[in-house]
Amino acid sequence: MSNIPQPKEPLVRHIYTADPSAHVFEGKLYIYPSHDLEHDGPTNDNGDQYQMEDYHVLSMDDLNSPVIDHGEALHVRDVPWASKQMWAPDAAFKNGKYYLYFPARDLEGNFRIGVAVSDKPAGPFKPEPNYIPGSFSIDPAVLVDDDGEAYMYFGGLWGGQLEKWQTGTFNPEGKEPAPDAPALGPRVARLSGDMLTFAETPREVQILDENGEPIKAGDEDRRYFEGPWMHKFGGKYYLSYSTGTTHKLVYAIGDNPYGPFTYKGVILTPVIGWTTHHSIVEFQGKWYLFYHDASLSGGVNHLRCVKYTELHYNPDGTIVTIDPYA
Ligand code: FUB
């Protein structure tokens, strides 16, 4: 078998990987995935099956090159504030440095978001001693905008605890809104110039339907669940995310980093496995979707593999829906 990854096939097979955040750094593709682990522990809606402990960074010189696994870039044992569950990460470049953003449970069992720094895109990354003050929940995604300002999008329901932070402090009894109430949105915060803290209190992102009304919590085909990603195309801001219970990757378009964003459609129909999580990147003049499924493990939800495929836009800027198995 060729070790050049083919579209819609696992990028690597020697470890289980998920939640790929792809970036072009130093002219190459770098992929920052979660590293799924095999274990005999429980599986539940709290996400206890996602017991990751470290991150490996992958890279490719281009899409006709083999994938390099750069080895362990950060381990939970080296993060003073974190206890377990190193979930979906992202990376950013600014100030001549590379920043790895990652969620993990803190010493009290609540998800927080931390940052670790390196001079090289593949790490190893040195973690800050504490999580980002004011951070909570999971799935950080960072956009460094054309003017140099950086924004972090984050948040996920259920195991990701977003519904427990609706008042700004952790409420263990926090529930999702009623089906006819507006859905919870992801959070966004501008980052400080040194990329290590929030420059402002996180705000909730609004996702609207075609009539300008907030998407409702009961609209599970379109409402935000987890896994935000932000990219720009044609001067517009594209917020994409997972719908969770309906297993779709969808997107909404806005005019600025804070939104509001108007729902536009489906990027990727459901994959094998419960979760779906992605990133979108332009590389050498084409656009690509990086995503995962559970095909490598024969469908075990917490043993996933990262894949990629080309992504196409229609002339009006909408995205052509992808069938992961066509
Ligand atoms: O990988 C653990 C969690 O599963 C991620 O944080 C979610 O986005 C989902 O993919």
Coordinates of C-alpha atoms and ligand atoms in Angstrom, one line a residue:
M1 CA 0.0 0.0 0.0
S2 CA 1.3 3.5 -0.8
N3 CA 2.2 5.7 2.1
I4 CA 0.9 8.7 0.2
P5 CA -2.5 9.4 1.7
Q6 CA -5.4 9.2 -0.8
P7 CA -8.5 11.4 -0.5
K8 CA -11.2 9.9 1.8
E9 CA -8.7 7.4 3.2
P10 CA -7.0 7.5 6.6
L11 CA -4.1 9.9 6.7
V12 CA -2.3 7.5 9.1
R13 CA -3.0 4.0 10.3
H14 CA -0.3 3.5 13.1
I15 CA -2.3 5.6 15.6
Y16 CA -5.9 6.6 16.0
T17 CA -6.5 10.3 15.2
A18 CA -9.5 12.6 15.2
D19 CA -10.5 16.3 15.2
P20 CA -8.0 17.5 12.6
S21 CA -7.1 21.2 12.6
A22 CA -5.1 21.8 9.4
H23 CA -2.9 24.8 8.7
V24 CA -0.3 25.8 6.2
F25 CA 2.9 26.7 8.1
E26 CA 6.3 27.2 6.4
G27 CA 4.8 26.2 3.1
K28 CA 3.7 22.7 4.3
L29 CA 0.5 21.2 5.6
Y30 CA 0.5 20.7 9.4
I31 CA -2.4 18.8 11.0
Y32 CA -3.1 19.0 14.7
P33 CA -5.4 16.1 15.6
S34 CA -6.6 14.5 18.8
H35 CA -4.8 11.2 19.6
D36 CA -7.5 8.5 20.4
L37 CA -6.6 5.7 22.8
E38 CA -7.8 2.2 23.3
H39 CA -9.1 1.4 26.8
D40 CA -11.6 -0.7 28.7
G41 CA -13.4 2.3 30.4
P42 CA -17.0 3.4 30.1
T43 CA -18.8 4.8 27.1
N44 CA -21.5 7.4 27.7
D45 CA -23.0 10.8 26.7
N46 CA -20.5 12.5 29.0
G47 CA -17.7 11.5 26.5
D48 CA -15.8 9.4 29.1
Q49 CA -14.7 7.1 26.2
Y50 CA -12.6 10.0 24.8
Q51 CA -9.6 9.4 27.1
M52 CA -6.8 11.1 25.2
E53 CA -3.5 11.9 26.9
D54 CA -1.3 13.6 24.4
Y55 CA -1.0 15.2 20.9
H56 CA 1.0 14.2 17.9
V57 CA 1.5 16.7 15.1
L58 CA 1.3 15.4 11.5
S59 CA 2.7 17.1 8.4
M60 CA 2.9 16.7 4.7
D61 CA 5.2 18.6 2.3
D62 CA 2.2 18.5 -0.1
L63 CA -0.7 16.1 -0.8
N64 CA 1.6 13.8 -2.9
S65 CA 4.0 13.3 0.0
P66 CA 4.0 10.8 2.8
V67 CA 2.6 11.9 6.2
I68 CA 5.2 12.5 8.9
D69 CA 4.3 11.8 12.5
H70 CA 6.5 14.2 14.5
G71 CA 5.9 12.2 17.7
E72 CA 4.6 13.4 21.0
A73 CA 4.2 17.2 21.0
L74 CA 2.6 17.6 24.4
H75 CA 1.4 15.2 27.1
V76 CA -1.1 15.8 29.9
R77 CA 1.5 14.8 32.5
D78 CA 3.4 18.0 31.6
V79 CA 0.4 20.3 31.9
P80 CA 0.2 21.5 35.6
W81 CA -3.5 22.5 35.5
A82 CA -4.9 19.5 33.5
S83 CA -6.0 16.1 34.8
K84 CA -7.2 14.2 31.7
Q85 CA -9.0 14.2 28.3
M86 CA -6.9 16.2 25.9
W87 CA -9.6 16.8 23.4
A88 CA -9.7 18.6 20.0
P89 CA -6.8 21.1 19.6
D90 CA -6.0 23.9 17.2
A91 CA -2.8 25.8 16.4
A92 CA -1.9 29.3 15.4
F93 CA 1.2 31.3 14.3
K94 CA 1.9 34.8 15.4
N95 CA 4.8 36.8 16.8
G96 CA 7.2 34.3 15.2
K97 CA 5.9 31.5 17.5
Y98 CA 3.5 28.6 17.2
Y99 CA 0.6 28.3 19.7
L100 CA -1.1 25.0 20.5
Y101 CA -4.6 25.5 22.0
F102 CA -6.2 22.5 23.7
P103 CA -9.0 21.6 26.1
A104 CA -8.6 19.3 29.0
R105 CA -10.3 18.7 32.3
D106 CA -8.8 20.7 35.1
L107 CA -8.0 19.4 38.6
E108 CA -11.7 19.9 39.6
G109 CA -13.0 18.0 36.5
N110 CA -14.2 20.9 34.5
F111 CA -13.1 21.5 30.9
R112 CA -10.8 24.5 30.4
I113 CA -8.7 25.6 27.5
G114 CA -4.9 25.9 27.7
V115 CA -2.1 27.1 25.5
A116 CA 1.4 25.8 24.9
V117 CA 4.1 27.5 22.9
S118 CA 6.9 26.4 20.5
D119 CA 9.4 27.9 18.0
K120 CA 8.5 25.1 15.6
P121 CA 5.1 24.1 14.1
A122 CA 5.6 20.4 15.1
G123 CA 6.6 21.3 18.7
P124 CA 7.4 20.1 21.3
F125 CA 5.1 22.7 22.9
K126 CA 5.7 24.2 26.4
P127 CA 2.4 24.6 28.3
E128 CA 1.6 27.7 30.3
P129 CA 1.3 26.9 34.0
N130 CA -2.5 27.7 34.1
Y131 CA -5.4 27.4 31.7
I132 CA -6.5 30.6 29.9
P133 CA -8.3 32.7 32.6
G134 CA -12.0 32.9 31.8
S135 CA -11.9 29.8 29.5
F136 CA -14.3 26.9 29.7
S137 CA -15.7 24.0 27.6
I138 CA -13.9 22.5 24.6
D139 CA -12.9 22.6 21.0
P140 CA -10.8 25.8 20.6
A141 CA -10.4 27.1 17.0
V142 CA -8.3 30.2 16.4
L143 CA -8.5 32.5 13.4
V144 CA -5.7 35.0 12.9
D145 CA -7.4 37.6 10.8
D146 CA -5.8 39.5 8.0
D147 CA -5.2 42.5 10.3
G148 CA -3.3 40.4 12.8
E149 CA -6.1 40.2 15.4
A150 CA -6.7 36.6 16.6
Y151 CA -10.1 35.2 17.7
M152 CA -10.8 32.0 19.5
Y153 CA -14.1 30.1 18.9
F154 CA -15.0 27.4 21.4
G155 CA -17.7 25.4 23.1
G156 CA -19.4 22.0 23.0
L157 CA -22.6 20.6 24.5
W158 CA -22.9 17.5 26.8
G159 CA -19.5 16.2 27.6
G160 CA -18.1 19.6 26.6
Q161 CA -20.2 21.2 29.3
L162 CA -21.2 24.3 27.4
E163 CA -24.8 24.2 28.7
K164 CA -23.4 24.4 32.3
W165 CA -21.7 27.8 31.6
Q166 CA -24.8 29.8 30.5
T167 CA -24.6 32.2 33.5
G168 CA -20.9 32.7 33.1
T169 CA -20.0 30.5 36.1
F170 CA -20.2 26.7 36.2
N171 CA -23.6 25.3 37.1
P172 CA -23.6 21.5 37.3
E173 CA -27.4 21.6 36.8
G174 CA -27.2 23.7 33.6
K175 CA -29.4 22.2 30.8
E176 CA -29.8 22.9 27.1
P177 CA -32.5 25.4 26.3
A178 CA -36.1 24.3 25.5
P179 CA -36.6 23.1 21.9
D180 CA -38.4 26.3 20.9
A181 CA -35.9 28.6 22.5
P182 CA -32.7 29.9 20.7
A183 CA -30.0 27.3 20.7
L184 CA -26.8 27.9 22.5
G185 CA -24.1 29.3 20.3
P186 CA -20.3 28.8 20.4
R187 CA -18.3 31.4 22.2
V188 CA -15.8 33.9 20.7
A189 CA -13.1 35.9 22.4
R190 CA -10.4 38.1 20.9
L191 CA -7.0 37.0 22.1
S192 CA -4.4 39.3 23.6
G193 CA -1.4 40.3 21.5
D194 CA 0.8 37.7 23.2
M195 CA -1.8 35.0 22.3
L196 CA -1.8 33.7 25.9
T197 CA -5.0 35.2 27.3
F198 CA -8.4 36.5 26.3
A199 CA -8.5 40.2 25.6
E200 CA -12.2 40.3 26.4
T201 CA -14.9 38.3 28.1
P202 CA -16.1 35.6 25.7
R203 CA -19.4 36.4 23.9
E204 CA -22.0 34.1 22.5
V205 CA -22.1 33.8 18.7
Q206 CA -25.5 34.1 17.1
I207 CA -26.5 31.7 14.3
L208 CA -29.6 32.8 12.4
D209 CA -31.9 31.1 9.9
E210 CA -32.9 32.4 6.5
N211 CA -35.4 34.8 8.1
G212 CA -32.9 36.3 10.5
E213 CA -34.3 34.4 13.5
P214 CA -32.0 32.5 15.9
I215 CA -31.7 28.8 15.1
K216 CA -33.8 27.0 17.8
A217 CA -32.4 24.4 20.2
G218 CA -34.9 21.8 18.9
D219 CA -33.6 22.3 15.3
E220 CA -31.1 19.6 15.6
D221 CA -30.3 19.5 11.9
R222 CA -28.9 23.0 12.1
R223 CA -28.2 24.0 15.7
Y224 CA -24.6 24.3 17.1
F225 CA -23.3 21.3 19.0
E226 CA -19.5 21.4 19.0
G227 CA -16.4 21.6 16.8
P228 CA -16.3 25.2 15.5
W229 CA -14.1 26.3 12.7
M230 CA -13.6 29.7 11.2
H231 CA -12.2 30.5 7.7
K232 CA -12.5 33.3 5.3
F233 CA -13.5 33.1 1.6
G234 CA -14.4 36.0 -0.7
G235 CA -14.1 38.5 2.2
K236 CA -16.8 36.7 4.2
Y237 CA -16.4 34.8 7.5
Y238 CA -17.5 31.1 7.4
L239 CA -18.4 29.6 10.7
S240 CA -18.7 25.8 10.4
Y241 CA -19.5 23.3 13.1
S242 CA -20.9 19.9 14.1
T243 CA -24.6 19.4 14.7
G244 CA -23.9 16.6 17.2
T245 CA -27.0 14.5 17.5
T246 CA -27.7 14.7 13.7
H247 CA -24.0 14.1 12.8
K248 CA -23.6 16.8 10.2
L249 CA -20.9 19.4 9.5
V250 CA -22.7 22.6 8.5
Y251 CA -21.9 26.2 8.0
A252 CA -23.1 29.8 8.4
I253 CA -21.7 33.0 6.8
G254 CA -21.1 36.4 8.4
D255 CA -19.5 39.8 7.7
N256 CA -17.2 40.0 10.7
P257 CA -15.5 37.7 13.2
Y258 CA -18.2 38.1 15.8
G259 CA -21.2 37.5 13.6
P260 CA -24.1 37.1 13.5
F261 CA -23.8 34.2 11.0
T262 CA -26.6 33.1 8.7
Y263 CA -27.0 29.3 8.3
K264 CA -26.2 28.2 4.7
G265 CA -26.1 24.4 4.5
V266 CA -24.4 21.1 4.9
I267 CA -20.7 20.6 4.3
L268 CA -20.4 16.9 5.1
T269 CA -23.1 14.3 5.5
P270 CA -22.8 11.9 8.5
V271 CA -19.6 9.7 8.8
I272 CA -19.2 6.3 10.4
G273 CA -19.1 7.0 14.1
W274 CA -21.0 9.4 16.4
T275 CA -18.7 12.4 16.2
T276 CA -17.9 14.5 13.2
H277 CA -15.2 17.3 13.4
H278 CA -13.3 19.1 10.8
S279 CA -11.2 22.0 9.5
I280 CA -11.0 23.8 6.2
V281 CA -7.8 25.1 4.7
E282 CA -6.5 26.6 1.4
F283 CA -3.3 25.0 0.2
Q284 CA -1.6 25.5 -3.1
G285 CA -4.6 27.1 -4.7
K286 CA -7.2 24.5 -3.7
W287 CA -9.5 24.2 -0.7
Y288 CA -9.6 21.1 1.5
L289 CA -11.8 19.6 4.2
F290 CA -10.0 17.7 6.9
Y291 CA -12.4 15.5 8.9
H292 CA -12.5 12.1 10.7
D293 CA -14.6 8.9 10.8
A294 CA -14.4 5.7 12.8
S295 CA -13.8 3.5 9.7
L296 CA -10.2 2.4 10.7
S297 CA -11.5 0.7 13.9
G298 CA -14.6 -0.8 12.2
G299 CA -16.9 1.8 13.8
V300 CA -15.7 2.2 17.4
N301 CA -16.8 5.8 18.2
H302 CA -13.7 6.7 20.1
L303 CA -11.1 5.1 17.8
R304 CA -11.2 7.4 14.8
C305 CA -9.0 8.3 11.8
V306 CA -8.3 11.6 10.1
K307 CA -9.0 12.0 6.4
Y308 CA -9.1 14.8 3.8
T309 CA -11.0 15.6 0.6
E310 CA -11.1 18.6 -1.7
L311 CA -13.8 21.2 -1.0
H312 CA -15.6 23.2 -3.7
Y313 CA -17.5 26.5 -3.7
N314 CA -20.4 27.4 -5.9
P315 CA -20.1 30.7 -7.8
D316 CA -22.3 32.3 -5.1
G317 CA -19.9 31.4 -2.3
T318 CA -22.0 28.5 -1.0
I319 CA -20.2 25.2 -0.4
V320 CA -20.9 22.0 -2.4
T321 CA -22.1 19.3 0.0
I322 CA -19.7 16.4 0.4
D323 CA -20.7 12.7 0.7
P324 CA -17.8 11.1 2.7
Y325 CA -18.2 7.7 0.9
A326 CA -19.1 8.7 -2.7
Ligands
FUB1 O1 -12.4 14.1 20.4 C1 -13.2 14.4 21.5 C2 -14.4 15.2 21.2 O2 -15.2 14.5 20.2 C3 -14.1 16.5 20.5 O3 -13.6 17.5 21.4 C4 -15.4 16.8 19.9 O4 -15.4 17.8 18.9 C5 -15.7 15.4 19.3 O5 -15.0 15.2 18.1

